[in-house]
Short mmCIF file of C-alpha atoms and ligand atoms in Angstrom, two decimals:
data_model
loop_
_atom_site.label_atom_id
_atom_site.label_comp_id
_atom_site.label_asym_id
_atom_site.label_seq_id
_atom_site.Cartn_x
_atom_site.Cartn_y
_atom_site.Cartn_z
CA UNK A 1269 21.31 -30.12 -24.71
CA UNK A 1270 18.97 -32.78 -23.29
CA UNK A 1271 15.39 -31.57 -22.89
CA UNK A 1272 14.04 -30.94 -19.38
CA UNK A 1273 11.48 -33.47 -18.25
CA UNK A 1274 8.39 -32.46 -16.30
CA UNK A 1275 7.44 -34.40 -13.21
CA UNK A 1276 4.69 -34.20 -10.67
CA UNK A 1277 5.59 -33.77 -7.02
CA UNK A 1278 3.60 -32.95 -3.89
CA UNK A 1279 4.56 -29.89 -1.88
CA UNK A 1280 3.42 -28.97 1.62
CA UNK A 1281 1.75 -25.56 1.44
CA UNK A 1282 2.72 -24.88 5.06
CA UNK A 1283 6.43 -25.59 5.08
CA UNK A 1284 7.43 -26.39 1.49
CA UNK A 1285 8.44 -30.02 2.12
CA UNK A 1286 8.30 -32.07 -1.08
CA UNK A 1287 7.40 -35.69 -1.64
CA UNK A 1288 7.08 -37.80 -4.78
CA UNK A 1289 3.81 -39.26 -3.44
CA UNK A 1290 0.73 -37.66 -1.96
CA UNK A 1291 0.69 -37.86 1.83
CA UNK A 1292 -2.13 -37.09 4.22
CA UNK A 1293 0.24 -35.61 6.75
CA UNK A 1294 3.37 -33.63 6.05
CA UNK A 1295 6.34 -35.58 7.47
CA UNK A 1296 8.24 -32.36 8.11
CA UNK A 1297 5.82 -30.00 9.87
CA UNK A 1298 3.12 -32.50 10.80
CA UNK A 1299 0.26 -30.51 9.24
CA UNK A 1300 -2.64 -32.54 7.90
CA UNK A 1301 -3.95 -32.33 4.38
CA UNK A 1302 -1.53 -29.68 3.17
CA UNK A 1303 0.25 -31.57 0.36
CA UNK A 1304 -0.64 -29.97 -2.96
CA UNK A 1305 0.22 -31.18 -6.41
CA UNK A 1306 2.89 -29.28 -8.31
CA UNK A 1307 4.68 -29.76 -11.60
CA UNK A 1308 8.40 -29.09 -11.75
CA UNK A 1309 11.00 -29.50 -14.42
CA UNK A 1310 13.41 -32.25 -13.61
CA UNK A 1311 16.93 -30.95 -14.22
CA UNK A 1312 18.49 -32.64 -17.22
CA UNK A 1313 21.05 -35.22 -16.22
CA UNK A 1314 24.46 -33.86 -17.11
CA UNK A 1315 26.43 -35.96 -19.50
CA UNK A 1316 29.67 -37.50 -18.25
CA UNK A 1317 31.75 -34.64 -19.63
CA UNK A 1318 29.29 -31.90 -18.56
CA UNK A 1319 29.65 -32.65 -14.84
CA UNK A 1320 33.35 -31.92 -14.92
CA UNK A 1321 32.90 -28.34 -16.10
CA UNK A 1322 31.12 -27.39 -12.85
CA UNK A 1323 34.19 -28.17 -10.74
CA UNK A 1324 35.90 -24.92 -9.67
CA UNK A 1325 39.52 -24.10 -10.23
CA UNK A 1326 41.29 -24.06 -6.86
CA UNK A 1327 42.33 -20.65 -5.56
CA UNK A 1328 40.24 -18.62 -8.00
CA UNK A 1329 37.15 -16.56 -7.33
CA UNK A 1330 35.48 -13.43 -8.58
CA UNK A 1331 34.09 -12.48 -5.15
CA UNK A 1332 35.31 -9.33 -3.41
CA UNK A 1333 34.56 -9.04 0.33
CA UNK A 1334 33.99 -5.56 1.80
CA UNK A 1335 35.31 -4.37 5.14
CA UNK A 1336 32.44 -3.92 7.56
CA UNK A 1337 33.70 -0.48 8.55
CA UNK A 1338 33.73 0.69 4.93
CA UNK A 1339 30.09 -0.11 4.28
CA UNK A 1340 28.00 3.05 4.39
CA UNK A 1341 24.58 3.19 5.99
CA UNK A 1342 22.37 6.08 5.19
CA UNK A 1343 19.59 4.71 7.37
CA UNK A 1344 17.62 7.96 7.68
CA UNK A 1345 17.49 8.50 3.96
CA UNK A 1346 16.77 4.90 3.11
CA UNK A 1347 13.39 4.75 4.82
CA UNK A 1348 10.11 6.09 3.53
CA UNK A 1349 7.93 7.28 6.37
CA UNK A 1350 4.45 6.38 5.21
CA UNK A 1351 2.47 8.74 7.40
CA UNK A 1352 0.33 5.86 8.67
CA UNK A 1353 1.86 5.73 12.12
CA UNK A 1354 0.57 2.29 13.05
CA UNK A 1355 2.15 0.85 9.91
CA UNK A 1356 5.41 2.78 10.34
CA UNK A 1357 5.79 1.45 13.85
CA UNK A 1358 5.26 -2.16 12.79
CA UNK A 1359 7.78 -1.72 9.98
CA UNK A 1360 10.35 -0.37 12.43
CA UNK A 1361 10.10 3.29 11.42
CA UNK A 1362 9.05 3.27 7.79
CA UNK A 1363 9.60 1.32 4.58
CA UNK A 1364 13.23 0.45 3.88
CA UNK A 1365 14.20 1.10 0.27
CA UNK A 1366 14.78 -2.09 -1.67
CA UNK A 1367 12.96 -4.26 0.85
CA UNK A 1368 10.27 -6.78 0.03
CA UNK A 1369 7.42 -6.81 2.50
CA UNK A 1370 4.88 -9.58 2.62
CA UNK A 1371 1.42 -8.84 3.98
CA UNK A 1372 -0.35 -12.07 4.82
CA UNK A 1373 -3.90 -12.55 5.96
CA UNK A 1374 -7.16 -14.27 5.23
CA UNK A 1375 -9.12 -13.14 2.18
CA UNK A 1376 -11.33 -10.18 2.95
CA UNK A 1377 -9.42 -9.02 6.02
CA UNK A 1378 -8.40 -5.73 4.39
CA UNK A 1379 -4.97 -6.24 2.81
CA UNK A 1380 -5.86 -4.54 -0.46
CA UNK A 1381 -7.53 -1.73 1.45
CA UNK A 1382 -4.53 -0.93 3.65
CA UNK A 1383 -2.15 -1.09 0.69
CA UNK A 1384 -4.26 1.22 -1.42
CA UNK A 1385 -4.39 3.67 1.46
CA UNK A 1386 -0.62 3.33 1.80
CA UNK A 1387 -0.23 4.07 -1.92
CA UNK A 1388 -2.32 7.20 -1.43
CA UNK A 1389 -0.12 8.39 1.44
CA UNK A 1390 3.13 7.74 -0.41
CA UNK A 1391 1.97 8.99 -3.81
CA UNK A 1392 2.46 12.62 -2.76
CA UNK A 1393 6.21 12.05 -2.76
CA UNK A 1394 6.80 9.04 -5.02
CA UNK A 1395 5.19 7.40 -8.00
CA UNK A 1396 3.41 4.16 -7.19
CA UNK A 1397 2.72 1.07 -9.29
CA UNK A 1398 -0.16 -1.11 -8.15
CA UNK A 1399 -0.24 -4.51 -9.81
CA UNK A 1400 -3.43 -6.47 -9.40
CA UNK A 1401 -4.01 -10.01 -10.48
CA UNK A 1402 -7.31 -10.31 -8.66
CA UNK A 1403 -9.42 -7.31 -9.45
CA UNK A 1404 -9.96 -5.22 -12.55
CA UNK A 1405 -8.54 -1.71 -12.71
CA UNK A 1406 -12.11 -0.41 -12.58
CA UNK A 1407 -12.70 -2.13 -9.25
CA UNK A 1408 -9.53 -0.59 -7.84
CA UNK A 1409 -10.61 2.81 -9.13
CA UNK A 1410 -13.96 2.47 -7.37
CA UNK A 1411 -12.23 1.49 -4.14
CA UNK A 1412 -9.82 4.39 -4.46
CA UNK A 1413 -12.78 6.75 -4.88
CA UNK A 1414 -14.44 5.31 -1.79
CA UNK A 1415 -11.27 5.63 0.25
CA UNK A 1416 -10.61 9.15 -1.01
CA UNK A 1417 -7.14 8.20 -2.20
CA UNK A 1418 -5.33 10.84 -4.29
CA UNK A 1419 -5.08 9.44 -7.81
CA UNK A 1420 -2.45 11.62 -9.43
CA UNK A 1421 0.64 9.50 -8.96
CA UNK A 1422 -0.70 5.94 -8.84
CA UNK A 1423 -0.53 3.70 -11.91
CA UNK A 1424 -2.46 0.46 -12.15
CA UNK A 1425 -1.81 -2.66 -14.11
CA UNK A 1426 -3.96 -5.78 -14.11
CA UNK A 1427 -1.69 -8.64 -15.06
CA UNK A 1428 -0.11 -11.75 -13.62
CA UNK A 1429 2.99 -12.33 -15.73
CA UNK A 1430 5.97 -11.88 -13.40
CA UNK A 1431 8.57 -11.24 -16.08
CA UNK A 1432 6.40 -8.64 -17.82
CA UNK A 1433 5.82 -6.91 -14.48
CA UNK A 1434 9.53 -6.97 -13.59
CA UNK A 1435 10.22 -5.49 -17.02
CA UNK A 1436 7.69 -2.74 -16.39
CA UNK A 1437 9.26 -1.96 -13.00
CA UNK A 1438 12.71 -1.76 -14.57
CA UNK A 1439 11.39 0.49 -17.33
CA UNK A 1440 9.30 2.90 -15.29
CA UNK A 1441 11.25 2.76 -11.98
CA UNK A 1442 8.34 3.57 -9.65
CA UNK A 1443 9.01 4.62 -6.06
CA UNK A 1444 6.84 1.89 -4.58
CA UNK A 1445 5.30 -1.29 -5.98
CA UNK A 1446 2.35 -3.30 -4.68
CA UNK A 1447 1.75 -6.84 -5.91
CA UNK A 1448 -1.79 -7.98 -5.11
CA UNK A 1449 -1.55 -10.96 -4.76
CA UNK A 1450 1.38 -13.37 -5.13
CA UNK A 1451 -1.02 -16.28 -5.65
CA UNK A 1452 -2.16 -14.76 -8.93
CA UNK A 1453 1.35 -14.20 -10.27
CA UNK A 1454 2.89 -16.59 -12.75
CA UNK A 1455 6.33 -17.21 -14.23
CA UNK A 1456 5.59 -18.45 -17.74
CA UNK A 1457 8.69 -20.64 -17.83
CA UNK A 1458 7.43 -22.77 -14.94
CA UNK A 1459 4.94 -25.41 -15.90
CA UNK A 1460 2.72 -25.41 -12.81
CA UNK A 1461 -0.27 -23.11 -12.46
CA UNK A 1462 -0.29 -19.92 -10.38
CA UNK A 1463 -0.69 -20.35 -6.65
CA UNK A 1464 1.45 -23.48 -6.45
CA UNK A 1465 4.48 -23.57 -4.21
CA UNK A 1466 7.03 -23.42 -7.02
CA UNK A 1467 5.26 -20.49 -8.72
CA UNK A 1468 4.90 -18.54 -5.48
CA UNK A 1469 8.54 -19.09 -4.49
CA UNK A 1470 9.97 -18.29 -7.89
CA UNK A 1471 7.79 -15.21 -8.41
CA UNK A 1472 8.82 -13.88 -5.00
CA UNK A 1473 12.51 -14.42 -5.76
CA UNK A 1474 12.21 -12.56 -9.05
CA UNK A 1475 10.47 -9.61 -7.41
CA UNK A 1476 13.13 -9.65 -4.69
CA UNK A 1477 15.91 -9.46 -7.27
CA UNK A 1478 14.29 -6.44 -8.94
CA UNK A 1479 13.66 -4.74 -5.57
CA UNK A 1480 17.27 -5.14 -4.49
CA UNK A 1481 18.84 -4.09 -7.76
CA UNK A 1482 16.72 -0.95 -8.18
CA UNK A 1483 16.24 -0.15 -4.47
CA UNK A 1484 12.47 -0.10 -4.91
CA UNK A 1485 10.36 -1.32 -2.01
CA UNK A 1486 7.80 -3.94 -3.00
CA UNK A 1487 4.77 -4.95 -0.96
CA UNK A 1488 3.45 -8.41 -1.74
CA UNK A 1489 0.03 -9.63 -0.67
CA UNK A 1490 -0.20 -13.29 0.30
CA UNK A 1491 -3.51 -14.92 1.12
CA UNK A 1492 -3.62 -17.32 4.00
CA UNK A 1493 -5.85 -20.16 3.08
CA UNK A 1494 -6.76 -22.61 5.79
CA UNK A 1495 -7.54 -25.59 3.58
CA UNK A 1496 -4.13 -25.40 1.93
CA UNK A 1497 -5.47 -25.37 -1.64
CA UNK A 1498 -3.08 -22.56 -2.55
CA UNK A 1499 0.44 -21.98 -1.33
CA UNK A 1500 0.37 -19.58 1.58
CA UNK A 1501 2.75 -16.91 2.85
CA UNK A 1502 4.62 -19.54 4.88
CA UNK A 1503 6.52 -20.80 1.85
CA UNK A 1504 7.87 -17.33 1.07
CA UNK A 1505 8.60 -16.10 4.60
CA UNK A 1506 12.29 -16.96 4.35
CA UNK A 1507 12.71 -15.17 1.03
CA UNK A 1508 11.30 -11.75 1.88
CA UNK A 1509 12.71 -9.14 4.29
CA UNK A 1510 9.65 -8.43 6.34
CA UNK A 1511 6.54 -10.47 7.04
CA UNK A 1512 3.46 -8.75 8.39
CA UNK A 1513 0.24 -10.52 9.23
CA UNK A 1514 -3.05 -8.76 9.14
CA UNK A 1515 -5.33 -10.44 11.62
CA UNK A 1516 -8.65 -9.98 13.22
CA UNK A 1517 -12.01 -11.50 13.57
CA UNK A 1518 -14.07 -10.52 10.56
CA UNK A 1519 -17.02 -9.95 12.84
CA UNK A 1520 -15.07 -7.41 14.90
CA UNK A 1521 -14.45 -3.99 13.41
CA UNK A 1522 -10.80 -3.74 14.32
CA UNK A 1523 -7.75 -5.39 12.79
CA UNK A 1524 -4.28 -6.02 14.13
CA UNK A 1525 -1.16 -5.76 12.00
CA UNK A 1526 1.66 -7.81 13.43
CA UNK A 1527 5.28 -8.22 12.32
CA UNK A 1528 6.38 -11.85 12.33
CA UNK A 1529 9.76 -11.27 10.76
CA UNK A 1530 11.59 -8.01 10.22
CA UNK A 1531 15.15 -7.68 8.98
CA UNK A 1532 14.97 -3.94 9.71
CA UNK A 1533 13.22 -3.67 13.03
CA UNK A 1534 11.64 -5.35 16.02
CA UNK A 1535 8.93 -7.97 15.64
CA UNK A 1536 7.11 -7.13 18.86
CA UNK A 1537 5.12 -4.19 17.64
CA UNK A 1538 1.51 -4.30 16.58
CA UNK A 1539 -0.56 -1.77 14.72
CA UNK A 1540 -4.28 -1.48 15.32
CA UNK A 1541 -6.82 -0.36 12.77
CA UNK A 1542 -10.52 0.10 12.70
CA UNK A 1543 -12.40 -1.04 9.56
CA UNK A 1544 -14.85 1.72 8.81
CA UNK A 1545 -16.99 2.57 5.84
CA UNK A 1546 -14.16 4.79 4.61
CA UNK A 1547 -11.38 2.24 4.87
CA UNK A 1548 -9.02 1.55 7.73
CA UNK A 1549 -8.52 4.11 10.43
CA UNK A 1550 -5.75 3.99 12.98
CA UNK A 1551 -6.62 3.27 16.58
CA UNK A 1552 -4.58 5.62 18.73
CA UNK A 1553 -6.03 4.46 22.00
CA UNK A 1554 -6.28 0.65 21.94
CA UNK A 1555 -7.00 0.31 25.67
CA UNK A 1556 -10.17 2.33 25.32
CA UNK A 1557 -11.35 0.16 22.43
CA UNK A 1558 -10.60 -3.05 24.31
CA UNK A 1559 -12.49 -1.93 27.39
CA UNK A 1560 -15.50 -0.55 25.56
CA UNK A 1561 -18.88 -1.84 26.71
CA UNK A 1562 -17.48 -3.52 29.82
CA UNK A 1563 -20.10 -4.82 32.22
CA UNK A 1564 -20.08 -3.10 35.59
CA UNK A 1565 -20.78 -4.72 38.93
CA UNK A 1566 -20.80 -8.34 37.79
CA UNK A 1567 -18.43 -11.02 38.99
CA UNK A 1568 -15.85 -12.85 36.88
CA UNK A 1569 -14.24 -9.97 35.06
CA UNK A 1570 -10.85 -8.45 35.69
CA UNK A 1571 -8.67 -6.03 33.70
CA UNK A 1572 -5.18 -7.07 32.60
CA UNK A 1573 -2.42 -4.99 31.07
CA UNK A 1574 -0.35 -6.61 28.33
CA UNK A 1575 2.65 -5.25 26.51
CA UNK A 1576 2.21 -5.35 22.77
CA UNK A 1577 5.75 -4.54 21.77
CA UNK A 1578 6.57 -1.29 23.46
CA UNK A 1579 2.94 -0.36 23.91
CA UNK A 1580 0.83 -1.30 26.93
CA UNK A 1581 -2.76 -2.34 26.19
CA UNK A 1582 -5.46 -2.88 28.78
CA UNK A 1583 -7.71 -5.81 28.11
CA UNK A 1584 -10.62 -7.43 29.88
CA UNK A 1585 -10.42 -11.02 31.10
CA UNK A 1586 -13.70 -12.81 31.72
CA UNK A 1587 -14.23 -16.09 33.53
CA UNK A 1588 -17.31 -18.09 34.29
CA UNK A 1589 -17.30 -20.94 36.78
CA UNK A 1590 -20.66 -22.65 36.79
CA UNK A 1591 -21.92 -25.91 38.26
CA UNK A 1592 -21.49 -28.76 35.82
CA UNK A 1593 -24.06 -31.31 34.86
CA UNK A 1594 -21.55 -33.55 33.10
CA UNK A 1595 -19.38 -36.13 34.91
CA UNK A 1596 -16.22 -34.39 33.72
CA UNK A 1597 -16.26 -30.60 34.06
CA UNK A 1598 -15.80 -28.63 30.88
CA UNK A 1599 -13.00 -26.09 30.62
CA UNK A 1600 -12.35 -23.84 27.68
CA UNK A 1601 -10.13 -20.83 27.10
CA UNK A 1602 -10.33 -18.40 24.24
CA UNK A 1603 -7.53 -15.89 23.78
CA UNK A 1604 -5.59 -17.51 26.60
CA UNK A 1605 -3.46 -20.64 26.73
CA UNK A 1606 -5.62 -23.61 27.67
CA UNK A 1607 -2.86 -25.47 29.55
CA UNK A 1608 -1.90 -22.35 31.43
CA UNK A 1609 -5.54 -22.01 32.56
CA UNK A 1610 -5.40 -25.57 33.95
CA UNK A 1611 -2.17 -24.77 35.76
CA UNK A 1612 -3.66 -21.63 37.29
CA UNK A 1613 -6.78 -23.55 38.36
CA UNK A 1614 -4.55 -26.11 40.11
CA UNK A 1615 -2.68 -23.32 41.90
CA UNK A 1616 -5.97 -21.68 42.95
CA UNK A 1617 -7.19 -25.01 44.34
CA UNK A 1618 -4.01 -26.14 46.09
CA UNK A 1619 -2.49 -22.88 47.25
CA UNK A 1620 -5.47 -20.63 47.81
CA UNK A 1621 -8.06 -23.23 48.73
CA UNK A 1622 -10.73 -22.50 46.10
CA UNK A 1623 -12.52 -25.61 44.96
CA UNK A 1624 -13.32 -25.72 41.26
CA UNK A 1625 -14.12 -29.43 41.14
CA UNK A 1626 -17.58 -30.03 39.76
CA UNK A 1627 -17.53 -26.70 37.98
CA UNK A 1628 -17.23 -25.85 34.33
CA UNK A 1629 -14.72 -23.04 33.83
CA UNK A 1630 -14.67 -20.77 30.80
CA UNK A 1631 -12.03 -18.10 30.27
CA UNK A 1632 -12.46 -15.53 27.55
CA UNK A 1633 -10.34 -12.56 26.57
CA UNK A 1634 -12.74 -9.91 25.34
CA UNK A 1635 -11.94 -8.14 22.10
CA UNK A 1636 -9.97 -10.85 20.36
CA UNK A 1637 -6.48 -10.16 21.73
CA UNK A 1638 -4.36 -13.16 22.72
CA UNK A 1639 -2.82 -12.82 26.14
CA UNK A 1640 0.36 -14.88 26.16
CA UNK A 1641 2.27 -12.94 28.73
CA UNK A 1642 2.87 -14.21 32.24
CA UNK A 1643 1.70 -10.84 33.56
CA UNK A 1644 -1.82 -11.97 32.72
CA UNK A 1645 -1.75 -14.89 35.19
CA UNK A 1646 -2.97 -12.81 38.10
CA UNK A 1647 -5.96 -11.21 36.32
CA UNK A 1648 -7.01 -14.64 34.99
CA UNK A 1649 -6.81 -16.13 38.51
CA UNK A 1650 -8.72 -13.21 39.98
CA UNK A 1651 -11.42 -13.43 37.32
CA UNK A 1652 -11.87 -17.15 38.02
CA UNK A 1653 -11.91 -16.64 41.80
CA UNK A 1654 -14.30 -13.71 41.41
CA UNK A 1655 -16.69 -15.85 39.41
CA UNK A 1656 -16.49 -18.73 41.88
CA UNK A 1657 -17.14 -16.47 44.85
CA UNK A 1658 -19.62 -14.35 42.90
CA UNK A 1659 -17.66 -11.36 44.05
CA UNK A 1660 -17.41 -8.49 41.56
CA UNK A 1661 -14.00 -6.82 41.25
CA UNK A 1662 -14.04 -3.05 41.37
CA UNK A 1663 -14.18 -1.87 37.75
CA UNK A 1664 -11.39 0.64 38.21
CA UNK A 1665 -8.90 -2.00 39.41
CA UNK A 1666 -6.25 -3.54 37.18
CA UNK A 1667 -4.26 -6.67 38.12
CA UNK A 1668 -0.72 -7.39 36.95
CA UNK A 1669 1.50 -10.30 37.99
CA UNK A 1670 2.83 -13.75 37.25
CA UNK A 1671 1.55 -16.62 39.39
CA UNK A 1672 4.03 -19.31 40.42
CA UNK A 1673 3.23 -22.90 41.34
CA UNK A 1674 3.68 -22.05 45.00
CA UNK A 1675 0.86 -19.53 44.73
CA UNK A 1676 3.37 -16.70 44.91
CA UNK A 1677 2.98 -13.54 42.84
CA UNK A 1678 6.13 -12.90 40.87
CA UNK A 1679 7.40 -9.70 39.35
CA UNK A 1680 6.86 -8.79 35.71
CA UNK A 1681 8.82 -6.57 33.32
CA UNK A 1682 7.75 -3.04 32.32
CA UNK A 1683 5.52 -2.56 35.37
CA UNK A 1684 5.92 1.19 35.31
CA UNK A 1685 4.82 1.46 31.66
CA UNK A 1686 1.77 -0.67 32.40
CA UNK A 1687 0.83 1.38 35.44
CA UNK A 1688 1.19 4.62 33.49
CA UNK A 1689 -1.30 3.29 30.96
CA UNK A 1690 -3.74 2.28 33.71
CA UNK A 1691 -3.36 5.72 35.25
CA UNK A 1692 -3.92 7.43 31.91
CA UNK A 1693 -7.12 5.50 31.23
CA UNK A 1694 -8.42 6.46 34.68
CA UNK A 1695 -7.92 3.38 36.84
CA UNK A 1696 -7.75 4.01 40.57
CA UNK A 1697 -6.16 0.82 41.93
CA UNK A 1698 -3.62 -1.71 40.75
CA UNK A 1699 -2.88 -5.09 42.29
CA UNK A 1700 0.82 -5.70 41.59
CA UNK A 1701 3.61 -8.02 42.78
CA UNK A 1702 5.09 -6.76 46.04
CA UNK A 1703 8.61 -7.45 44.74
CA UNK A 1704 8.08 -5.05 41.86
CA UNK A 1705 6.60 -2.45 44.14
CA UNK A 1706 9.84 -2.01 46.06
CA UNK A 1707 11.42 -0.64 42.92
CA UNK A 1708 8.68 1.88 42.27
CA UNK A 1709 7.86 5.01 44.15
CA UNK A 1710 4.21 5.19 45.06
CA UNK A 1711 3.95 8.93 44.83
CA UNK A 1712 4.68 8.91 41.13
CA UNK A 1713 1.27 7.50 40.30
CA UNK A 1714 -1.17 10.17 41.35
CA UNK A 1715 -4.70 8.81 41.61
CA UNK A 1716 -3.61 5.19 41.26
CA UNK A 1717 -3.40 3.20 44.47
CA UNK A 1718 -0.82 0.43 44.32
CA UNK A 1719 -1.66 -2.73 46.26
CA UNK A 1720 1.39 -4.99 46.61
CA UNK A 1721 0.68 -8.69 47.07
CA UNK A 1722 3.00 -11.65 47.62
CA UNK A 1723 0.56 -14.55 47.49
CA UNK A 1724 -2.53 -15.41 45.52
CA UNK A 1725 -4.63 -15.56 48.66
CA UNK A 1726 -3.60 -11.99 49.49
CA UNK A 1727 -4.60 -10.87 46.00
CA UNK A 1728 -8.09 -12.40 46.38
CA UNK A 1729 -8.39 -10.76 49.80
CA UNK A 1730 -7.46 -7.46 48.19
CA UNK A 1731 -10.46 -7.66 45.85
CA UNK A 1732 -12.69 -8.59 48.79
CA UNK A 1733 -11.49 -5.54 50.69
CA UNK A 1734 -12.33 -3.29 47.77
CA UNK A 1735 -16.02 -4.09 48.22
P1 TYD K 39 -10.00 -6.16 1.11
O1 TYD K 39 -8.98 -5.11 1.30
O2 TYD K 39 -10.54 -6.33 -0.26
O3 TYD K 39 -9.49 -7.57 1.63
P2 TYD K 39 -8.31 -8.50 1.12
O4 TYD K 39 -7.55 -7.74 0.10
O5 TYD K 39 -7.53 -8.79 2.36
O6 TYD K 39 -8.94 -9.73 0.58
O7 TYD K 39 -11.14 -5.84 2.15
C1 TYD K 39 -12.39 -6.34 1.96
C2 TYD K 39 -13.28 -6.10 3.13
O8 TYD K 39 -13.14 -4.84 3.71
C3 TYD K 39 -14.68 -6.21 2.63
O9 TYD K 39 -15.32 -7.21 3.40
C4 TYD K 39 -15.29 -4.88 2.84
C5 TYD K 39 -14.41 -4.20 3.83
N1 TYD K 39 -14.25 -2.76 3.57
C6 TYD K 39 -14.83 -1.86 4.44
O10 TYD K 39 -15.49 -2.22 5.41
N2 TYD K 39 -14.65 -0.52 4.20
C7 TYD K 39 -13.95 -0.06 3.15
O11 TYD K 39 -13.82 1.17 2.98
C8 TYD K 39 -13.36 -1.01 2.27
C9 TYD K 39 -12.57 -0.55 1.08
C10 TYD K 39 -13.53 -2.34 2.53
MG1 MG K 40 -7.55 -8.11 -1.95
#
C-alpha cells in the first residue's frame, strides 16, 4: 500500500473552511485572522486497479430500513433528570442517554465548575467518569471539596489520548462522562497537535461513536477563544447533539446558560446561575436579580419584559441623551441592536416630534442581557424620551410593545405571561399595545393597571400623566 503523505493546510477555526495557503480573511465565513495551520494526511492515490474495487454492485446493499411506526421511544426512561433545574430546562428536560453535549464558553467562565456540580448531582444514581486534560486530579479534588460534591461515585482520569479514553469508557461503562476539554484531547494517529481543527473534529466524532453505541451521555467542554489560536466549539457544532453556551460578563456574578442547538428540545430556554464562593447557584427569580439596585426617581430608565424561552424576565433599559460637543452626535447601544436604536430614534423624531439632533444618545441594557425582541422597542423609546424630557418614569411601571415606522404601537406575543411576571414582582402599571389589550380581561391582573396605547405619542403622554 502506498504510504500516506502529510501536508500542511490552513483551516478556519470559526467555520472549518480549508485552504492550501494562509489567508487573512476566511473566504467562507468572512472572519478575519482565523486561519490556523493544520497537518493532515493526504489520502494515498489509489492505483488504477484499486479505484475499481470501490464501485458498488448494482442492486445490492446491506442496509435495512425500519418502519417509523415500529421504532420504540422510551423517552421518559431515556433521560436523566440532573436535579439542577436550570440545566434540565435548557437541555429540554434532562440529559438524553447516548447524547453528546457540548458546553462552550470563554476560559474561566465556569464550565468545569458546573460540570463538576452536575457530576455530584448525578453520582447518587450513576457512576461518573471525569476526564481532564487541563488540570491535575489533585486540583479537581480540591475543587470538589470546595463545592461540597459527593465523591463516592466519581472517578477521575487526567489524560488526553482519545483512543485510551474511549477504551476506558467501553471497559468501565460509566453512567455519565465529562471530557474537559476537547482542545486538550488528541488522536495519536493524526499528525497535528491537539487543539487543531482536525484533532477537535476527529476526537469529537470518536466520542460520539462511543456515546451512541453504549448509550452513555458525554459532556464535552469546548473553550471559545477569540483570537482563533485554537479550534473553537464552532467546528464541532454540527457533530454533537446539543450545544450549550455558557455566557456572562466575568465582572458580573451571574452566568447564563443558553442552548444554541438541541436535537432533543427547544433552543429558546436559558438557565441562570450565580457564581458564588461555593460554586454556581441557580437563580430562581431572574427578574429580581436584573432589577436589583435600580435608581429611583431619575429620568431615562424604563423596565422591559423579555421572553427568554418560555420564561419572562424583567430587565431595565437605560438611555442618556445629552448635548453633544462634537459635530456628529455619538450614539451607542449596549445589549440592544444599534441599528434598531437608530430606527427608533427616527420614529421618535418624525412621528412623535422629539428632536434628538445635536444630542449624543446612549442606550444600555442593565445586567448584561441582550434584548433582541421587538417587545423591547417601546421601553427603549420611552427611556430615550424620558431622558430627553428629563421626565422620570414611575418605577413601578413596565412598558411592552413593538414600535412601527408609523409610530404605531403593535401587539406582541405572550403578553399575558409578561404581565403575570410584572404583577408577581409587584409592578402597578403596564403600558401595553391597545390591540393586545382587547384580548385580555383587565380584572385578571389585580393590582396591575393596564394602560393601552396605540401611538408612541400616547405612550409618552402616559408616562407624563403618571407624574
Ligand atoms: P472554571 O469552572 O474553572 O472555568 P472554565 O472551566 O470555564 O475555564 O471556573 C473558574 C472561575 O470560577 C474562577 O475564576 C473562579 C470561579 N469560581 C468561583 O467563583 N467559585 C467557585 O466555587 C469556583 C469553583 C470557581
Ligand atoms: Mg475548566
